[in-house]
Amino acid sequence: MLSTIAGCRALGVRAIGMRTIGLGAVPKVVRSYHSYEHDEDPFFNKESPKYRILEKAMEFVPEYGFQHKAILESSRTFGYSDAIQSLFHNGTFDLIKFHLVRERLRLTEVVSQTEEFKQLSDENTKVKYLVKKRLEGNTYLVLPPNIGEASEELHKLSDDIRFLSGDSANDFAWYSKRLSLSTTYVALETFMAQDKSPNYTNTFELADKRLSNLGDLGQVYNDVEEFLFYTVNSGLNLIKSQATRG
């Protein structure tokens, strides 16, 4: 799957392309489309000790949460001394980001290996399917406190979902759709954290409702306002928590 995408890039899917009109050529700007264009962090190398520790640490998350203790217990199972904790410069956010990136990249497996997805022909139906699959990986996820990096990873997720669902648009509408999808995903994630229904049925019903409105321009404007409120409010809460700690 990734090699195919790399091949598409080699054929000029991104950067500056040329569109021939008559005898001349008019430059055509094409935005960097999906998150496969973004370099992943060096720690996301399956052969590195850091990757192995973080992967194993996910098994301790149900018991310890996304805390340093999960990383510490994981490193000890491999026989590492506690000094190896110096690898994790961002503390527990390394573990949170590891989860976010790993679950996002798993969507490529859904597209290439799931017959149910291959039978879907409508772009919006594919978006719904991929969002629900991503939400299934959140049964023990809390919203990350690092707003800057979390927002970047959120938009990468939206990039992938739009791309994998077959969205080939390259105009301004794409940015609106990405922002709207990001906002919808945040709302669903927040709702899911409080959902007590069996197998999160209420969350997935809400996903159907919210994702059905993504094509509505008025809904896009509402989502932009909601996303800005979420970002500012989260930032203020983070500042308050730091001030409380002294």
Short mmCIF file of C-alpha atoms in Angstrom, two decimals:
data_model
loop_
_atom_site.label_atom_id
_atom_site.label_comp_id
_atom_site.label_asym_id
_atom_site.label_seq_id
_atom_site.Cartn_x
_atom_site.Cartn_y
_atom_site.Cartn_z
CA MET A 1 0.00 0.00 0.00
CA LEU A 2 2.72 2.47 1.02
CA SER A 3 4.83 1.59 -2.02
CA THR A 4 1.86 2.36 -4.27
CA ILE A 5 1.44 5.73 -2.63
CA ALA A 6 5.15 6.42 -3.04
CA GLY A 7 4.77 5.60 -6.72
CA CYS A 8 1.96 8.11 -7.01
CA ARG A 9 4.18 10.76 -5.48
CA ALA A 10 6.91 9.94 -8.01
CA LEU A 11 4.40 10.64 -10.78
CA GLY A 12 3.86 14.14 -9.46
CA VAL A 13 0.78 13.88 -7.28
CA ARG A 14 2.05 16.61 -4.98
CA ALA A 15 4.11 19.85 -5.26
CA ILE A 16 3.82 21.94 -8.45
CA GLY A 17 2.31 20.40 -11.53
CA MET A 18 1.79 21.76 -15.08
CA ARG A 19 -1.56 21.74 -16.85
CA THR A 20 -1.39 22.13 -20.63
CA ILE A 21 -3.91 24.50 -22.23
CA GLY A 22 -3.56 24.98 -25.97
CA LEU A 23 0.11 25.61 -26.75
CA GLY A 24 1.01 26.98 -23.34
CA ALA A 25 1.40 25.67 -19.84
CA VAL A 26 -0.25 27.11 -16.77
CA PRO A 27 1.28 26.34 -13.35
CA LYS A 28 -1.11 24.48 -11.10
CA VAL A 29 -0.52 24.42 -7.36
CA VAL A 30 -1.44 21.13 -5.73
CA ARG A 31 -1.39 20.93 -1.96
CA SER A 32 0.48 18.23 -0.07
CA TYR A 33 -2.39 15.81 0.13
CA HIS A 34 -2.17 13.14 2.78
CA SER A 35 -0.15 12.33 5.84
CA TYR A 36 2.04 9.81 4.05
CA GLU A 37 3.79 12.97 2.82
CA HIS A 38 4.73 13.83 6.40
CA ASP A 39 7.83 12.35 7.96
CA GLU A 40 7.04 10.26 11.02
CA ASP A 41 9.11 10.64 14.20
CA PRO A 42 12.36 8.63 14.26
CA PHE A 43 11.08 6.68 17.27
CA PHE A 44 8.47 5.04 15.04
CA ASN A 45 11.05 2.51 13.86
CA LYS A 46 9.98 -1.02 14.72
CA GLU A 47 13.60 -2.11 15.18
CA SER A 48 14.42 0.54 17.79
CA PRO A 49 14.33 -0.04 21.57
CA LYS A 50 12.08 3.00 21.90
CA TYR A 51 9.44 1.47 19.62
CA ARG A 52 9.52 -1.87 21.43
CA ILE A 53 9.19 -0.21 24.83
CA LEU A 54 6.28 1.96 23.72
CA GLU A 55 4.52 -0.94 22.01
CA LYS A 56 4.81 -3.06 25.16
CA ALA A 57 3.82 -0.10 27.33
CA MET A 58 0.42 -0.04 25.62
CA GLU A 59 -0.31 -3.34 27.39
CA PHE A 60 0.12 -1.55 30.73
CA VAL A 61 -2.13 1.40 29.82
CA PRO A 62 -5.36 -0.26 31.03
CA GLU A 63 -3.72 -0.61 34.47
CA TYR A 64 -1.65 2.57 34.76
CA GLY A 65 -3.15 4.86 32.12
CA PHE A 66 -0.99 6.98 29.81
CA GLN A 67 1.53 7.55 32.58
CA HIS A 68 5.28 7.21 33.06
CA LYS A 69 4.66 4.06 35.10
CA ALA A 70 3.47 2.22 31.96
CA ILE A 71 6.72 3.07 30.14
CA LEU A 72 8.82 2.16 33.18
CA GLU A 73 7.19 -1.26 33.61
CA SER A 74 7.54 -1.94 29.89
CA SER A 75 11.27 -1.18 29.85
CA ARG A 76 11.81 -3.46 32.83
CA THR A 77 10.19 -6.42 31.03
CA PHE A 78 13.00 -6.16 28.46
CA GLY A 79 15.64 -6.04 31.18
CA TYR A 80 16.62 -2.42 30.55
CA SER A 81 17.90 -0.30 33.42
CA ASP A 82 15.78 2.66 34.46
CA ALA A 83 18.35 4.94 32.82
CA ILE A 84 16.80 4.14 29.43
CA GLN A 85 13.95 6.48 30.40
CA SER A 86 16.16 9.29 29.07
CA LEU A 87 15.04 8.21 25.58
CA PHE A 88 11.60 9.64 26.25
CA HIS A 89 12.22 13.38 26.10
CA ASN A 90 8.51 14.22 25.89
CA GLY A 91 7.57 12.08 28.86
CA THR A 92 4.21 10.38 28.74
CA PHE A 93 3.20 12.24 25.58
CA ASP A 94 5.57 9.94 23.67
CA LEU A 95 3.26 7.09 24.66
CA ILE A 96 0.12 9.01 23.73
CA LYS A 97 1.53 10.01 20.35
CA PHE A 98 2.69 6.45 19.71
CA HIS A 99 -0.89 5.28 20.13
CA LEU A 100 -2.26 8.04 17.88
CA VAL A 101 0.23 7.37 15.08
CA ARG A 102 -0.05 3.58 15.24
CA GLU A 103 -3.85 3.60 15.11
CA ARG A 104 -3.85 6.08 12.22
CA LEU A 105 -1.44 3.99 10.18
CA ARG A 106 -3.57 0.91 10.79
CA LEU A 107 -6.23 2.46 8.57
CA THR A 108 -4.14 1.50 5.53
CA GLU A 109 -4.57 -2.13 6.56
CA VAL A 110 -8.33 -1.63 6.74
CA VAL A 111 -8.37 -0.33 3.17
CA SER A 112 -6.14 -3.05 1.72
CA GLN A 113 -7.29 -6.06 3.74
CA THR A 114 -10.97 -5.55 4.62
CA GLU A 115 -13.43 -6.89 2.06
CA GLU A 116 -16.29 -4.98 3.68
CA PHE A 117 -14.52 -1.68 2.95
CA LYS A 118 -13.72 -2.71 -0.62
CA GLN A 119 -17.44 -3.19 -1.28
CA LEU A 120 -18.20 0.44 -0.40
CA SER A 121 -18.51 2.76 -3.39
CA ASP A 122 -19.72 6.04 -1.87
CA GLU A 123 -17.02 8.40 -0.57
CA ASN A 124 -19.01 9.57 2.44
CA THR A 125 -19.83 5.98 3.40
CA LYS A 126 -16.11 5.19 3.32
CA VAL A 127 -15.39 8.18 5.56
CA LYS A 128 -17.95 6.93 8.08
CA TYR A 129 -16.48 3.44 7.99
CA LEU A 130 -12.90 4.65 8.56
CA VAL A 131 -13.86 7.04 11.36
CA LYS A 132 -15.69 4.25 13.18
CA LYS A 133 -12.71 1.92 12.76
CA ARG A 134 -10.44 4.58 14.21
CA LEU A 135 -12.79 5.15 17.15
CA GLU A 136 -12.65 1.43 17.93
CA GLY A 137 -9.01 1.95 18.88
CA ASN A 138 -9.95 4.49 21.55
CA THR A 139 -11.44 2.30 24.25
CA TYR A 140 -8.78 3.47 26.71
CA LEU A 141 -7.58 6.71 25.14
CA VAL A 142 -7.71 10.06 26.91
CA LEU A 143 -7.47 13.36 25.08
CA PRO A 144 -3.77 14.32 24.93
CA PRO A 145 -2.73 17.43 26.86
CA ASN A 146 -0.17 18.61 24.30
CA ILE A 147 -2.49 20.66 22.09
CA GLY A 148 0.03 21.56 19.37
CA GLU A 149 1.25 18.05 18.57
CA ALA A 150 -2.19 16.53 19.14
CA SER A 151 -3.78 18.91 16.64
CA GLU A 152 -1.09 18.10 14.07
CA GLU A 153 -1.68 14.37 14.48
CA LEU A 154 -5.45 14.94 14.31
CA HIS A 155 -5.13 16.68 10.95
CA LYS A 156 -2.89 13.89 9.66
CA LEU A 157 -5.65 11.46 10.60
CA SER A 158 -8.18 13.56 8.69
CA ASP A 159 -5.80 13.67 5.70
CA ASP A 160 -5.61 9.90 5.64
CA ILE A 161 -9.34 9.33 6.00
CA ARG A 162 -10.14 11.74 3.15
CA PHE A 163 -7.45 10.18 0.94
CA LEU A 164 -8.30 6.55 1.70
CA SER A 165 -12.00 7.22 1.09
CA GLY A 166 -11.21 8.40 -2.44
CA ASP A 167 -11.30 12.19 -2.06
CA SER A 168 -9.12 13.52 -4.89
CA ALA A 169 -10.09 17.21 -4.66
CA ASN A 170 -7.22 19.71 -4.69
CA ASP A 171 -9.02 23.00 -4.04
CA PHE A 172 -9.85 25.12 -1.01
CA ALA A 173 -12.86 22.94 -0.21
CA TRP A 174 -10.44 20.20 0.83
CA TYR A 175 -9.13 22.32 3.70
CA SER A 176 -12.67 23.00 4.89
CA LYS A 177 -13.53 19.30 4.75
CA ARG A 178 -10.38 18.36 6.64
CA LEU A 179 -11.08 20.89 9.40
CA SER A 180 -14.70 19.79 9.61
CA LEU A 181 -13.68 16.13 9.84
CA SER A 182 -11.08 16.91 12.51
CA THR A 183 -13.65 18.75 14.60
CA THR A 184 -16.21 15.99 14.21
CA TYR A 185 -13.65 13.41 15.27
CA VAL A 186 -12.75 15.40 18.41
CA ALA A 187 -16.44 15.67 19.32
CA LEU A 188 -16.94 11.93 18.84
CA GLU A 189 -13.82 11.11 20.87
CA THR A 190 -15.02 13.31 23.72
CA PHE A 191 -18.50 11.78 23.61
CA MET A 192 -17.02 8.28 23.53
CA ALA A 193 -15.06 8.92 26.73
CA GLN A 194 -18.37 9.41 28.55
CA ASP A 195 -20.44 6.85 26.63
CA LYS A 196 -21.81 4.09 28.88
CA SER A 197 -23.87 2.33 26.21
CA PRO A 198 -23.05 -1.31 25.30
CA ASN A 199 -20.16 -1.47 22.80
CA TYR A 200 -20.36 2.32 22.44
CA THR A 201 -23.49 2.08 20.29
CA ASN A 202 -24.49 5.67 21.12
CA THR A 203 -21.11 6.92 19.90
CA PHE A 204 -21.40 5.13 16.57
CA GLU A 205 -24.98 6.35 16.11
CA LEU A 206 -23.77 9.90 16.72
CA ALA A 207 -20.94 9.29 14.22
CA ASP A 208 -23.49 8.42 11.52
CA LYS A 209 -25.43 11.59 12.26
CA ARG A 210 -22.46 13.97 12.43
CA LEU A 211 -20.63 12.53 9.43
CA SER A 212 -23.75 12.75 7.26
CA ASN A 213 -23.56 16.55 7.56
CA LEU A 214 -19.95 17.00 6.43
CA GLY A 215 -20.98 18.04 2.93
CA ASP A 216 -23.10 20.90 4.24
CA LEU A 217 -21.28 24.25 3.96
CA GLY A 218 -23.17 25.70 6.92
CA GLN A 219 -22.05 22.75 9.01
CA VAL A 220 -18.44 23.41 7.98
CA TYR A 221 -18.64 26.97 9.33
CA ASN A 222 -20.15 25.69 12.59
CA ASP A 223 -17.38 23.10 12.87
CA VAL A 224 -14.69 25.76 12.35
CA GLU A 225 -16.13 27.78 15.23
CA GLU A 226 -16.40 24.65 17.38
CA PHE A 227 -12.81 23.62 16.64
CA LEU A 228 -11.45 27.06 17.55
CA PHE A 229 -13.44 26.99 20.79
CA TYR A 230 -12.09 23.51 21.59
CA THR A 231 -8.48 24.58 20.94
CA VAL A 232 -8.68 27.79 22.98
CA ASN A 233 -10.61 26.15 25.82
CA SER A 234 -8.13 23.24 25.98
CA GLY A 235 -5.24 25.67 26.06
CA LEU A 236 -6.79 27.63 28.93
CA ASN A 237 -7.45 24.43 30.88
CA LEU A 238 -3.82 23.42 30.40
CA ILE A 239 -2.62 26.81 31.68
CA LYS A 240 -4.93 26.54 34.69
CA SER A 241 -3.66 23.07 35.54
CA GLN A 242 -0.05 24.22 35.35
CA ALA A 243 -0.82 27.23 37.57
CA THR A 244 -2.53 24.99 40.12
CA ARG A 245 0.56 22.79 40.34
CA GLY A 246 2.62 25.89 41.07
#
